[in-house]
Coordinates of C-alpha atoms and ligand atoms in Angstrom, one line a residue:
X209 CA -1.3 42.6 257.4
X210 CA -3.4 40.6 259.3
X211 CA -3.2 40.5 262.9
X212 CA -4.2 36.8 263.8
X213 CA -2.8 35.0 261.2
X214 CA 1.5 34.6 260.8
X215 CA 1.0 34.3 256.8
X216 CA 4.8 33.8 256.8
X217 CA 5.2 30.9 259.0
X218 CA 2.0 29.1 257.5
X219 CA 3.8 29.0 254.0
X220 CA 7.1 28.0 255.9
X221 CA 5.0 25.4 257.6
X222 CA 3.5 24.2 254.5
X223 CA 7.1 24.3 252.5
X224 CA 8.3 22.3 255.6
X225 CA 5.4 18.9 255.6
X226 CA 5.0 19.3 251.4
X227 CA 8.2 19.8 249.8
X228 CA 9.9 16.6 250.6
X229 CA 6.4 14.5 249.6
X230 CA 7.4 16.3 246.2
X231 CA 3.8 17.7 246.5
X232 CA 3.1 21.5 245.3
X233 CA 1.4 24.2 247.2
X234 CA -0.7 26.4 245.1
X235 CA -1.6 29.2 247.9
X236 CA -5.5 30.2 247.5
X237 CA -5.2 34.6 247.5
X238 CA -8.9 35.0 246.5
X239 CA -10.9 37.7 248.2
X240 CA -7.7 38.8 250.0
X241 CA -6.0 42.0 249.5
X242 CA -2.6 42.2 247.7
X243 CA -0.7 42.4 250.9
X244 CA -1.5 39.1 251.9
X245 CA 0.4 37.9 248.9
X246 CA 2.9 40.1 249.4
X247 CA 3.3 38.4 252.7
X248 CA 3.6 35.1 251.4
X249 CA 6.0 36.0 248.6
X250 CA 8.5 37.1 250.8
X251 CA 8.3 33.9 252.3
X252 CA 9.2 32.2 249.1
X253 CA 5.7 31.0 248.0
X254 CA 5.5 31.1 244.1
X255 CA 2.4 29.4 243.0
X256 CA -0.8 31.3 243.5
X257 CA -4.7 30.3 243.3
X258 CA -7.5 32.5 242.2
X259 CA -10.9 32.3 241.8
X260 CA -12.0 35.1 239.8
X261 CA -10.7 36.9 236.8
X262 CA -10.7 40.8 237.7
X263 CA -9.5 40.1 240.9
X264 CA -6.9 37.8 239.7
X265 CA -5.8 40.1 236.4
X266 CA -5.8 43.3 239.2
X267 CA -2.6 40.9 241.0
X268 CA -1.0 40.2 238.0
X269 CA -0.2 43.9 237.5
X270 CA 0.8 44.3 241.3
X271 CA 3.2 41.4 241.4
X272 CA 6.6 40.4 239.5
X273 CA 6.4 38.1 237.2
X274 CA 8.2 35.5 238.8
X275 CA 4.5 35.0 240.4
X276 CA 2.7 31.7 238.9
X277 CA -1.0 31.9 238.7
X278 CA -3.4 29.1 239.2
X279 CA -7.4 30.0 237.8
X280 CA -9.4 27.8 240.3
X281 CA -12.3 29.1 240.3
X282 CA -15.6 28.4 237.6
X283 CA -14.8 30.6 234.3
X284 CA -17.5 31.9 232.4
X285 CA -17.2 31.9 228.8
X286 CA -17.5 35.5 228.6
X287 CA -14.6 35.6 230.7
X288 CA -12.2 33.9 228.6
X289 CA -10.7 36.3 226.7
X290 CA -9.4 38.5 229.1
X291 CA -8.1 35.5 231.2
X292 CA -6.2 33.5 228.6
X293 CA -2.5 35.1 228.2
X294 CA -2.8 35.9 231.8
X295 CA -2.5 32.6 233.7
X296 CA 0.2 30.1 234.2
X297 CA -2.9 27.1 234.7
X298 CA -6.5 27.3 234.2
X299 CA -7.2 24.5 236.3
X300 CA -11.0 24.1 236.4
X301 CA -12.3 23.4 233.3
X302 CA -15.2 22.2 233.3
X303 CA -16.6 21.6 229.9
X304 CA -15.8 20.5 226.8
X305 CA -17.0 24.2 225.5
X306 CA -14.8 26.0 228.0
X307 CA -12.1 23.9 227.0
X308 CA -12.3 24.7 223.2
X309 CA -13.0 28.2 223.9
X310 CA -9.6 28.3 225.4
X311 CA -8.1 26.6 222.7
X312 CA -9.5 29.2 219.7
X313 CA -9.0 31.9 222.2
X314 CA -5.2 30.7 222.7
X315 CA -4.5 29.7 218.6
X316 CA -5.6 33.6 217.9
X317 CA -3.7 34.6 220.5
X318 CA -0.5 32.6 219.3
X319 CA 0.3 30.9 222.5
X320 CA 0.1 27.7 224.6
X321 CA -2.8 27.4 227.6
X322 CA -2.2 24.8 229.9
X323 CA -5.0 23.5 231.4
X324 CA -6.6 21.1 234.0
X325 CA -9.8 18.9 233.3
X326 CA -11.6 19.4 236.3
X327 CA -13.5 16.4 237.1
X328 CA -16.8 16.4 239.6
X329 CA -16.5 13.3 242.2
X330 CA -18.7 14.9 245.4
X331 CA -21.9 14.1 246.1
X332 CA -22.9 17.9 246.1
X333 CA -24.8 18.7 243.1
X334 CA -23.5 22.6 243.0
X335 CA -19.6 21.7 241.8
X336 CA -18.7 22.4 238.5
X337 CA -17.1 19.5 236.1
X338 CA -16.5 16.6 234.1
X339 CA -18.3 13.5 235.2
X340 CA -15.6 10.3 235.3
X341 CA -17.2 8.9 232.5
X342 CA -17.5 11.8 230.5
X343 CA -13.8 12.3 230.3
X344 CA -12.9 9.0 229.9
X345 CA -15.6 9.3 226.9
X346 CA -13.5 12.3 225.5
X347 CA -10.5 10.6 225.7
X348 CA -11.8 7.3 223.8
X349 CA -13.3 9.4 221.3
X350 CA -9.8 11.5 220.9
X351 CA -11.1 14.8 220.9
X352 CA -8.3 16.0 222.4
X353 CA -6.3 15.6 219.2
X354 CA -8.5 18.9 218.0
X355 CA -6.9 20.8 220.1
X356 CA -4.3 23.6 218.6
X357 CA -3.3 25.6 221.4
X358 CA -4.0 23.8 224.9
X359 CA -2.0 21.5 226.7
X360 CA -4.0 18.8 229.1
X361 CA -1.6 18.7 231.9
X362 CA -3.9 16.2 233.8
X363 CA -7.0 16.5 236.4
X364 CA -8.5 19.0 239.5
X365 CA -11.1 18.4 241.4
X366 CA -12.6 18.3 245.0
X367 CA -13.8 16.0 247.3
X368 CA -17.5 16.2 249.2
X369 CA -18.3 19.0 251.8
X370 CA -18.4 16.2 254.5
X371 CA -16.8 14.8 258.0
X372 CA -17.3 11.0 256.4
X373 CA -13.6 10.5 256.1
X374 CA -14.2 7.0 253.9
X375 CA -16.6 9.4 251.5
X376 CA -13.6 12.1 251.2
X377 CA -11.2 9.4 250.7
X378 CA -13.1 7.4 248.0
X379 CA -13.5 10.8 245.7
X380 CA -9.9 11.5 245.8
X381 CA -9.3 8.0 245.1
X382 CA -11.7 8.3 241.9
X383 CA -9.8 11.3 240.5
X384 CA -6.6 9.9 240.7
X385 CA -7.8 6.4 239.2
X386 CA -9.7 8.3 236.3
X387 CA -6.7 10.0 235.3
X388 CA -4.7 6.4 235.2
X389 CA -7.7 5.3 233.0
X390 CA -7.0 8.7 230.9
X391 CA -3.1 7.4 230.6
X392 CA -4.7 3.4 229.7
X393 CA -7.2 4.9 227.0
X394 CA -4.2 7.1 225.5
X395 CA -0.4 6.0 226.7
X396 CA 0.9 8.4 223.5
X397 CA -0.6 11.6 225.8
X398 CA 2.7 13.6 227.0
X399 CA 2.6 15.7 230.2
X400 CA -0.8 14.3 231.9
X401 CA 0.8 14.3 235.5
X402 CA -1.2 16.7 237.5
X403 CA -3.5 15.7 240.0
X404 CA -4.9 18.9 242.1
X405 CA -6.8 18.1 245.0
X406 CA -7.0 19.0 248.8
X407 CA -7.5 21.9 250.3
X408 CA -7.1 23.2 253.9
X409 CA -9.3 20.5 255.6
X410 CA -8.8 17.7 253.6
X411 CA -4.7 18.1 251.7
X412 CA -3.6 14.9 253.9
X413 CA -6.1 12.7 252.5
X414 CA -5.5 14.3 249.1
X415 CA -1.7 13.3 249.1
X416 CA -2.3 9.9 250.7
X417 CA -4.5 9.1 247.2
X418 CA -1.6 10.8 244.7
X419 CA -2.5 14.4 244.8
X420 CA 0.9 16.2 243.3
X421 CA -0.5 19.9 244.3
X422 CA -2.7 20.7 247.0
X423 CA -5.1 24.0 247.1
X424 CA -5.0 25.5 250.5
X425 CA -6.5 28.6 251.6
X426 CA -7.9 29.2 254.8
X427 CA -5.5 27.2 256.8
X428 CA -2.4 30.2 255.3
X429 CA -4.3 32.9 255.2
X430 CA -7.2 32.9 257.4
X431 CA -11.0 32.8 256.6
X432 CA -12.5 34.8 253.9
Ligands
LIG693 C1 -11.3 28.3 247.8 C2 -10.8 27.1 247.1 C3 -9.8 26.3 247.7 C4 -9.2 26.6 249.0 O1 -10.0 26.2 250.0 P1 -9.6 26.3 251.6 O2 -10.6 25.4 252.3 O3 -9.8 27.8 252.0 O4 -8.2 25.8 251.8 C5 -9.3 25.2 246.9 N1 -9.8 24.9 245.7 C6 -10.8 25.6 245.2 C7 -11.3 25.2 243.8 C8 -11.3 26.7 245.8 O5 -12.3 27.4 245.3

């Protein structure tokens, strides 16, 4: 329990601005303890983001199974084993490798993965992703059709670290246009209607360009 932040009201809050938009809250948990979920389950939240695999398989096991969890965070290939089965969404991948490696990793596993492309828009050169073109090259090229055990259930991404509201609203803007191209290149694709971006600072913008789930963290649960 936290004393300065009311983890309860912030999801109520949320539930209250988001829910008639039609817009989903995935609640960012990583690097806080179990409680803090616990909190925010009481108070109805469902859909959990996490950023790193031991931390997020360690919740798993501590919460029903009711619980839907969001991967969010950049997965390393090593990684995918033990993640895959474990995970509602993997939302940020970020390579065509990753991706297939979920797919093999899913087929031996005998299940469906669904997945997010996650597509790099800011100007910082650090984020993880697909460029715009890059997917839009995969999509043209129908790699996806490859694929035995993933489902593409649309795009994530994030917009630059910045206070240049124009800058933050042109990068949403891209992902949610790249995924329309996505849907122009290939009308037959079934299911391609997530768009995941905004996070505490930035969710408003996010919704204004199409975003149909928002990331938020800090703003519920206080900083990390
Ligand atoms: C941490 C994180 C968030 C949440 O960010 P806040 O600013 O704390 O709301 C959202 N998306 C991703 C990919 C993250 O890593």
């Amino acid at each position: 329990m936290s004393a300065n932040v009311d983890i309860k009201q912030n999801i109520l809050r949320y539930h209250h601005e988001l829910d008639p938009l039609n817009v989903n809250l995935v609640a960012v948990s990583k690097f806080h303890p179990a409680g803090m979920v616990a909190e925010a389950y009481e108070a109805g939240q469902r859909i959990f983001g996490e950023s790193r695999v031991d931390e997020l398989l360690e919740k798993v096991e501590a919460f029903p199974d009711d619980i839907v969890w969001h991967f969010i965070g950049h997965l390393q290939t090593n990684k995918v084993r033990k993640l895959v089965g474990n995970v509602s969404m993997i939302e940020s991948v970020d390579s065509e490798r990753l991706l297939n490696l979920i797919d093999e990793e899913s087929a031996r596993k005998g299940i469906v993965t669904d997945v997010l492309l996650q597509l790099h828009v800011a100007q910082e050169e650090t984020k993880f992703g697909f460029s715009p073109d890059e997917l839009l090259d995969y999509f043209r090229d129908r790699k996806f059709e490859n694929l035995k055990a993933t489902h593409l259930c649309g795009v994530m991404g994030m917009a630059s670290n910045t206070d240049d509201v124009a800058r933050i609203e042109a990068d949403f803007k891209l992902i949610a246009d790249t995924r329309r191209k996505i849907l122009e290149i290939t009308p037959d694709l079934r299911r391609f209607d997530i768009i995941s971006m905004g996070m505490s600072g930035d969710y408003q913008l996010a919704i204004k360009q199409g975003a149909t789930h928002v990331r938020i963290g800090t703003d519920i649960f206080g900083t990390r």
